[in-house]
PDB file of C-alpha atoms in Angstrom:
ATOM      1  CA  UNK C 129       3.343 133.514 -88.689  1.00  0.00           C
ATOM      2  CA  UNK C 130       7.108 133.154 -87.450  1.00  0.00           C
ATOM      3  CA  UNK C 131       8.986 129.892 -87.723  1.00  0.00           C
ATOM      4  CA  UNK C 132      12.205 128.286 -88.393  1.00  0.00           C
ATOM      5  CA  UNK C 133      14.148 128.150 -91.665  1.00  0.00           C
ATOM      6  CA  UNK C 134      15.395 124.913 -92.748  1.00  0.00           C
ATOM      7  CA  UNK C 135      15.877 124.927 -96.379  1.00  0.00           C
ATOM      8  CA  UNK C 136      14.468 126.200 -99.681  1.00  0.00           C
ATOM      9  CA  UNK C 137      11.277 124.205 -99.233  1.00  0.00           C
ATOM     10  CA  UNK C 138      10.206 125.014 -96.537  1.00  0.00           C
ATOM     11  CA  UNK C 139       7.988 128.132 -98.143  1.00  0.00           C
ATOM     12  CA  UNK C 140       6.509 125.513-100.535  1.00  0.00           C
ATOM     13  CA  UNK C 141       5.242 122.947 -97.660  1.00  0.00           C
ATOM     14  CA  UNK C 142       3.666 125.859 -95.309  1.00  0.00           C
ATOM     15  CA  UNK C 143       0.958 126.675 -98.126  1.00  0.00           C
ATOM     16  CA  UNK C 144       0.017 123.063 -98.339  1.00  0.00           C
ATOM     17  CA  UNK C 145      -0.840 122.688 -94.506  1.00  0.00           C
ATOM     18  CA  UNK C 146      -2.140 125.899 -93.710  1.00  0.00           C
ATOM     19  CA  UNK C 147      -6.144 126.382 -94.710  1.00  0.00           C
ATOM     20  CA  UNK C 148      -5.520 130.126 -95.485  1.00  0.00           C
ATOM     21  CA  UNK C 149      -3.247 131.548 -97.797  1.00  0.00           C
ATOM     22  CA  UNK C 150       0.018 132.674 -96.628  1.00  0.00           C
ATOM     23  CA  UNK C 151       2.009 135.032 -97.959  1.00  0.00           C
ATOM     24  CA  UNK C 152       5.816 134.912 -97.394  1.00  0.00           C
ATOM     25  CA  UNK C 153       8.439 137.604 -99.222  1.00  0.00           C
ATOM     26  CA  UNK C 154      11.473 136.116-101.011  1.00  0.00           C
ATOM     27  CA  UNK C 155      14.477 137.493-102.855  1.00  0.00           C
ATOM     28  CA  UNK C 156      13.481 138.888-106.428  1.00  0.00           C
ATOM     29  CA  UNK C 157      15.537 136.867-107.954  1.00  0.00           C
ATOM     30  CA  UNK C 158      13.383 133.861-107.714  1.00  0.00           C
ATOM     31  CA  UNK C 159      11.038 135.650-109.937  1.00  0.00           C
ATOM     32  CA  UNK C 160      13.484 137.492-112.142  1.00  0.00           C
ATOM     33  CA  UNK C 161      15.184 134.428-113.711  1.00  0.00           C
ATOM     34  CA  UNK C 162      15.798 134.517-117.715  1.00  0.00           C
ATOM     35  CA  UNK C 163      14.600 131.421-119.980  1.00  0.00           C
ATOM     36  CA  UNK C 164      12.259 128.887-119.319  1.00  0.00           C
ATOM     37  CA  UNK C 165      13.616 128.173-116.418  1.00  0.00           C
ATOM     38  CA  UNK C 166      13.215 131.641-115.242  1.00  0.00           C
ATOM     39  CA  UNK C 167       9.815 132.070-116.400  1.00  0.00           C
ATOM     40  CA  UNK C 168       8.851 128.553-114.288  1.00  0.00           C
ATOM     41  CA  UNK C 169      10.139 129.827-111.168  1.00  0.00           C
ATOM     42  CA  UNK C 170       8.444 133.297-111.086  1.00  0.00           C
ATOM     43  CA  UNK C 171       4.932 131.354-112.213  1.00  0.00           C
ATOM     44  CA  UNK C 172       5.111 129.658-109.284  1.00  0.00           C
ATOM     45  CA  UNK C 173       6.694 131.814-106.539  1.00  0.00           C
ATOM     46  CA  UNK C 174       4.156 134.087-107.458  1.00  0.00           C
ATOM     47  CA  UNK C 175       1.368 131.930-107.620  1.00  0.00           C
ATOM     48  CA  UNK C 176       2.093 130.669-103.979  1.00  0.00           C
ATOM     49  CA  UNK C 177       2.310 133.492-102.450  1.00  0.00           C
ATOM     50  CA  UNK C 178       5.643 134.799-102.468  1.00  0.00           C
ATOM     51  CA  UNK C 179       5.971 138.835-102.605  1.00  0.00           C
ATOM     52  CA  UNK C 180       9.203 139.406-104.523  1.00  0.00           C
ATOM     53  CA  UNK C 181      11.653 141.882-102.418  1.00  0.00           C
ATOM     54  CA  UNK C 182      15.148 143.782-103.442  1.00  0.00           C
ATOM     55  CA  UNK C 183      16.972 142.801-100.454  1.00  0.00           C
ATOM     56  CA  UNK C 184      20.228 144.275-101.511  1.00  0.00           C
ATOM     57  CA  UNK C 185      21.713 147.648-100.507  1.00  0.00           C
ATOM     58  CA  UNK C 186      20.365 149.835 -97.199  1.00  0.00           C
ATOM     59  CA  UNK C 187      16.290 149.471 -98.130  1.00  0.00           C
ATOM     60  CA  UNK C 188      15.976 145.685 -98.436  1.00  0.00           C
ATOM     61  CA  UNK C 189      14.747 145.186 -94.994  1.00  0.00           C
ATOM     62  CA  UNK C 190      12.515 148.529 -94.761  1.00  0.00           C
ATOM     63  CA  UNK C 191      11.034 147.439 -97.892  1.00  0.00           C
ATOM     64  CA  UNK C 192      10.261 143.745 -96.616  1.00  0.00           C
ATOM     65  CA  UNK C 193       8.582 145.557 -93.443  1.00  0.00           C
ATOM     66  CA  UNK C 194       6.794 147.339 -95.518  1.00  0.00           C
ATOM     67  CA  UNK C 195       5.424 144.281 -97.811  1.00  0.00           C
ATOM     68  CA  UNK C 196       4.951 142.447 -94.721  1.00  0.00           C
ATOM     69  CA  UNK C 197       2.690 145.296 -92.935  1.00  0.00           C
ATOM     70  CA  UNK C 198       0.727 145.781 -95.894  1.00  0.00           C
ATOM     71  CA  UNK C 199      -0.134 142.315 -96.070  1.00  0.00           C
ATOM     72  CA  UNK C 200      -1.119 142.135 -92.432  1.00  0.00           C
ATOM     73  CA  UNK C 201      -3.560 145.355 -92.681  1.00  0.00           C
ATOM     74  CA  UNK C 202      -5.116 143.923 -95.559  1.00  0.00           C
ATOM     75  CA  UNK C 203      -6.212 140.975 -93.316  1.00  0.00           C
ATOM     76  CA  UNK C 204      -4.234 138.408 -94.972  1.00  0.00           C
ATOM     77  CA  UNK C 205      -2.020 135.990 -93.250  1.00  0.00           C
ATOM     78  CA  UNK C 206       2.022 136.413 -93.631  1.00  0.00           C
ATOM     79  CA  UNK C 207       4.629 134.451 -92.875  1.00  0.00           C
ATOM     80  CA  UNK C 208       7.870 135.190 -92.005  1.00  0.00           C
ATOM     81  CA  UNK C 209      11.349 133.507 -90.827  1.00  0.00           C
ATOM     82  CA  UNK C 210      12.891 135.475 -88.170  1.00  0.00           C
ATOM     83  CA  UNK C 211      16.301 134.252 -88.600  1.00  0.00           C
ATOM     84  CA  UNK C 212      16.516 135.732 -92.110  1.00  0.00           C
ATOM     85  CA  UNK C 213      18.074 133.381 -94.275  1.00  0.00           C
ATOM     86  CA  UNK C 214      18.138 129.266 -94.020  1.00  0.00           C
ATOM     87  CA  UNK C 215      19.907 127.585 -90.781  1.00  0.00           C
ATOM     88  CA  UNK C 216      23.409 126.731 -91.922  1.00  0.00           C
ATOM     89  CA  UNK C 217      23.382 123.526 -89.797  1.00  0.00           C
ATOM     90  CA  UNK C 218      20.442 122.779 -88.908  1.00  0.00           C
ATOM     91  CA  UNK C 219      20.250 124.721 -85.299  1.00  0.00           C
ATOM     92  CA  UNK C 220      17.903 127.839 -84.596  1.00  0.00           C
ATOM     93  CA  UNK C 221      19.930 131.116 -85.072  1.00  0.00           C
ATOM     94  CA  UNK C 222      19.147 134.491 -83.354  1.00  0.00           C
ATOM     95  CA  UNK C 223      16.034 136.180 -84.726  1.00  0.00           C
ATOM     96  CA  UNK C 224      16.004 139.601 -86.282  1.00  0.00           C
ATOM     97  CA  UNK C 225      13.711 142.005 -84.563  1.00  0.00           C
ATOM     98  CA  UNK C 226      11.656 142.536 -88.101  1.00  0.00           C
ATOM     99  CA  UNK C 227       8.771 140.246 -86.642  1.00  0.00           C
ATOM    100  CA  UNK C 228       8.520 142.384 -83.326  1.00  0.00           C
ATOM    101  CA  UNK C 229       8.336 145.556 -85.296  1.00  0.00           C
ATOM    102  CA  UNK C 230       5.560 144.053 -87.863  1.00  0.00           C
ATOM    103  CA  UNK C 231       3.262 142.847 -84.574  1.00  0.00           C
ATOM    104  CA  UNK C 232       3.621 146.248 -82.802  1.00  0.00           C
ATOM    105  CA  UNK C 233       3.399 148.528 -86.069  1.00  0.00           C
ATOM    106  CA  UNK C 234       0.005 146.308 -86.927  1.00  0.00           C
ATOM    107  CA  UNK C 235      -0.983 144.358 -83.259  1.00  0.00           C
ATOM    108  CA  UNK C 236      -1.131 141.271 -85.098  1.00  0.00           C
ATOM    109  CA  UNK C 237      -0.963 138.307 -82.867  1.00  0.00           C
ATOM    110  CA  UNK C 238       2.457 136.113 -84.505  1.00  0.00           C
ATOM    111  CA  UNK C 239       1.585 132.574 -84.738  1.00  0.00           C
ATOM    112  CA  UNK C 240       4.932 130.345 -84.182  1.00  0.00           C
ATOM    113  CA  UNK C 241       5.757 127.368 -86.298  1.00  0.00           C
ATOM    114  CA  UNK C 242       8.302 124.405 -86.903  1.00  0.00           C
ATOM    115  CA  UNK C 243       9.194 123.137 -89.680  1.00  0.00           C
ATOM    116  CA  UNK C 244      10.962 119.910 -88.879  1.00  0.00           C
ATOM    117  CA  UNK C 245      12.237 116.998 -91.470  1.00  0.00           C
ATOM    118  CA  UNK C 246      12.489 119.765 -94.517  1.00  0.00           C
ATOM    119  CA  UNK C 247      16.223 119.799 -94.207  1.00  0.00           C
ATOM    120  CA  UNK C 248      16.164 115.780 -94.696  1.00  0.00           C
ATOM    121  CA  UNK C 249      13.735 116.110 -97.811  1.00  0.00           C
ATOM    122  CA  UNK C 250      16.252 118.510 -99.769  1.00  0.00           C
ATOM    123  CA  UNK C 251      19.662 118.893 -97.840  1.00  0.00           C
ATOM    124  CA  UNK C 252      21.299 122.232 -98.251  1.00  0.00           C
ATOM    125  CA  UNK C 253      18.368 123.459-100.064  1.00  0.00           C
ATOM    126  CA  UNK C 254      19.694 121.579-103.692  1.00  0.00           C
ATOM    127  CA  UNK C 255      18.746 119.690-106.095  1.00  0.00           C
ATOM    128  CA  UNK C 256      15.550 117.913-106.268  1.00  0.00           C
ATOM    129  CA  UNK C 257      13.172 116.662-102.756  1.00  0.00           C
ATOM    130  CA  UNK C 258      13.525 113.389-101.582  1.00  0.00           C
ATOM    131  CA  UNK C 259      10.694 111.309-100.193  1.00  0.00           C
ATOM    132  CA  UNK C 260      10.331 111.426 -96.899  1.00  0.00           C
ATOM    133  CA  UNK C 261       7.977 112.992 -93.876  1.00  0.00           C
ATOM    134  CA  UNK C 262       7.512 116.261 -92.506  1.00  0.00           C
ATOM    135  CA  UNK C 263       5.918 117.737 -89.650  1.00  0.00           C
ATOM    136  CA  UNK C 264       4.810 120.995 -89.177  1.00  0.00           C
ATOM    137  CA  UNK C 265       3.779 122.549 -85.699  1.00  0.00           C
ATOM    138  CA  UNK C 266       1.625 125.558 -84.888  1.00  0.00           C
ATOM    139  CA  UNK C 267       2.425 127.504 -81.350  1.00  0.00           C
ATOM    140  CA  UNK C 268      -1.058 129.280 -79.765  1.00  0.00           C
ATOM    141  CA  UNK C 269      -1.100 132.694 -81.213  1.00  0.00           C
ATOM    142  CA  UNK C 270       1.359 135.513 -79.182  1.00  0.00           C
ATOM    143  CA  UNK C 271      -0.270 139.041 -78.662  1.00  0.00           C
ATOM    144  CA  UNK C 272       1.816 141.883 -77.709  1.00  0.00           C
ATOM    145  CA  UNK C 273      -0.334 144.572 -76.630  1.00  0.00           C
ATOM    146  CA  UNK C 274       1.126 145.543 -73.501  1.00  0.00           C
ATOM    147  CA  UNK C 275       3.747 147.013 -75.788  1.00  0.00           C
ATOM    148  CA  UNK C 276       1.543 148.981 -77.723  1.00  0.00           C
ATOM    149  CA  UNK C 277       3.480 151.737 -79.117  1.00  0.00           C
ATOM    150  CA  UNK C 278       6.599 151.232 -78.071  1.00  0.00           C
ATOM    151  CA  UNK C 279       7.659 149.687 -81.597  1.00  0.00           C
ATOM    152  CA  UNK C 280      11.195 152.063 -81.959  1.00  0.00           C
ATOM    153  CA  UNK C 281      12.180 150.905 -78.091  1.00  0.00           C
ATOM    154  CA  UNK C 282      15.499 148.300 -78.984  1.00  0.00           C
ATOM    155  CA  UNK C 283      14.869 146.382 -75.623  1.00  0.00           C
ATOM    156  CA  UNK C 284      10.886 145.853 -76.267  1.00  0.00           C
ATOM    157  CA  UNK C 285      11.462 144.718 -80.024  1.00  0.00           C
ATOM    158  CA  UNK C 286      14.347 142.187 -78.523  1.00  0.00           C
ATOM    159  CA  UNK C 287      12.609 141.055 -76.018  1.00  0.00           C
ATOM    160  CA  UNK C 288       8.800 139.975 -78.318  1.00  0.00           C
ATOM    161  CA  UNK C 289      11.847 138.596 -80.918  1.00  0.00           C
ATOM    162  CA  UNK C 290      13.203 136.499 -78.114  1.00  0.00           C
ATOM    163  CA  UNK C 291      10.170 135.225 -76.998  1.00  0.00           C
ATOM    164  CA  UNK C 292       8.727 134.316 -80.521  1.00  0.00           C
ATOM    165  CA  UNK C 293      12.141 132.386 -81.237  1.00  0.00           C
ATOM    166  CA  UNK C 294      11.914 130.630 -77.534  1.00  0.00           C
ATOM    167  CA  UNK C 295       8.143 129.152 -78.855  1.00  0.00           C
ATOM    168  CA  UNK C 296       9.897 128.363 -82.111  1.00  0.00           C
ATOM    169  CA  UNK C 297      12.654 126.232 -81.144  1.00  0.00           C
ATOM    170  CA  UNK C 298      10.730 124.728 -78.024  1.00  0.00           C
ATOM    171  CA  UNK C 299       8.651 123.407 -80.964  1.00  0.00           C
ATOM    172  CA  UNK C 300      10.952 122.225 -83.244  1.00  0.00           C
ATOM    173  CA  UNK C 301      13.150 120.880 -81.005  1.00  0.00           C
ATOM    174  CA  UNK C 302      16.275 122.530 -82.118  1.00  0.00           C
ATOM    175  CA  UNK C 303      19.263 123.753 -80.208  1.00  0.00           C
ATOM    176  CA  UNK C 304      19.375 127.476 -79.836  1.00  0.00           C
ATOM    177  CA  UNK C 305      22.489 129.267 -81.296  1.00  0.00           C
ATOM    178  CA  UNK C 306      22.808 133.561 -80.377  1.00  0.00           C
ATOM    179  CA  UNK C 307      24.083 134.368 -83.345  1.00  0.00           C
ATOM    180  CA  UNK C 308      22.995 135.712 -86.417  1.00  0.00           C
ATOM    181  CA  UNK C 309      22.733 133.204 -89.500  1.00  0.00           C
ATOM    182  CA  UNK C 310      24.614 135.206 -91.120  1.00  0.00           C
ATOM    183  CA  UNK C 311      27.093 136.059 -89.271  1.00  0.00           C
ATOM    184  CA  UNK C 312      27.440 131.774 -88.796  1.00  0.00           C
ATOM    185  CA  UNK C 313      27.762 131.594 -92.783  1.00  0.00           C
ATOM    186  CA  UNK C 314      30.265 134.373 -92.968  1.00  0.00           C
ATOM    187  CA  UNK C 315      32.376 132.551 -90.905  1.00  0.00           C
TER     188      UNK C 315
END
C-alpha cells in the first residue's frame, strides 16, 4: 500500500479502515522513548503495526527495504508513504523510488491510497486530534510485471514511482509538487 503523508496520524487511522493488518515502518525513536511516556508510545506503535527502523546514517533506507520486503514475502500487507516524511504544506511531494524497488524485488501489486482531512484533525502533526472527518480512498491494485527484473534500472524504478504517485494524488486531490519533501523542509 502507497499513499500520501499528511501528518503523524495518518499511520494510526489506516489500521482502523483497512480489514487486514498493515504494517507500516517508523523511526525508532517512537519506540525508544524513556519514562512513561516512552514506554506508552512503543506499546502502541508496536502493537499497531509499526516496524521500528534506524533511519539515520547510509543504511536507514536499505534497512527499511529490507523490513518492508520481508513483510511482503511473508504475505502480510505493508504500507508505505512514498514521499518519505509528512507533506510540509499540505501538497503531494515527489516519491522516492523505495516503493518501485519493493514491488519489483517481491511482484507485489501496490495498492494506492489518500488520506485526506488528517492534516485538519492534528495540524502539523502536534498536540492532541481534533474532531473532525476523514476520508480514506483505495486506488485498484497496480501490478508491474512487465518490469520483472529490471529492479536496479533508474528509469524503470522512476517511472512505477511516478505512476503510483499520479494514482495517489489523482485520489486525494492534491496539487503535485517535483520535489523532494525534504528538500521543501530544508528550505
Amino acid at each position: 500500500m502507497a499513499g500520501n503523508h499528511l501528518t503523524f496520524i495518518d499511520s494510526m487511522i489506516m489500521p482502523l479502515v483497512c480489514p487486514r493488518p498493515v504494517f507500516f515502518i517508523g523511526k525508532d525513536e517512537y519506540v525508544t522513548g524513556k519514562g512513561l511516556k516512552g514506554r506508552l508510545m512503543a506499546w502502541f506503535f508496536t502493537g499497531s503495526g509499526m516496524i521500528p527502523v534506524d533511519r539515520d546514517g547510509g543504511h536507514g533506507g536499505v534497512a527499511a527495504l529490507m523490513t518492508g520486503r520481508r513483510v511482503l514475502e511473508e504475505g502480510k500487507l505493508f504500507g508505505i508513504y512514498p514521499e518519505g516524511t509528512r507533506s510540509p504544506d499540505g501538497r503531494l511531494y515527489r516519491g522516492r523510488t523505495g516503493i518501485a524497488r519493493l514491488t519489483l524485488m517481491t511482484g507485489a501489486p501496490v495498492v494506492p491510497f489518500a488520506m485526506i482531512g488528517t492534516d485538519k484533525l492534528q495540524p502539523g502533526g502536534k498536540g492532541l486530534p481534533r474532531p473532525g472527518r476523514v476520508t480514506v480512498r483505495f486506488g485498484e491494485p497496480m501490478e508491474f510485471s512487465r518490469y520483472e527484473g529490471m529492479d536496479r534500472d533508474r528509469y524503470v524504478l522512476r517511472a512505477v514511482t511516478d505512476s503510483v504517485m499520479t494514482e495517489v494524488m489523482q485520489l486525494s486531490g492534491q496539487e503535485y509538487v517535483d520535489m523532494y519533501a525534504t528538500k521543501a523542509k530544508a528550505a
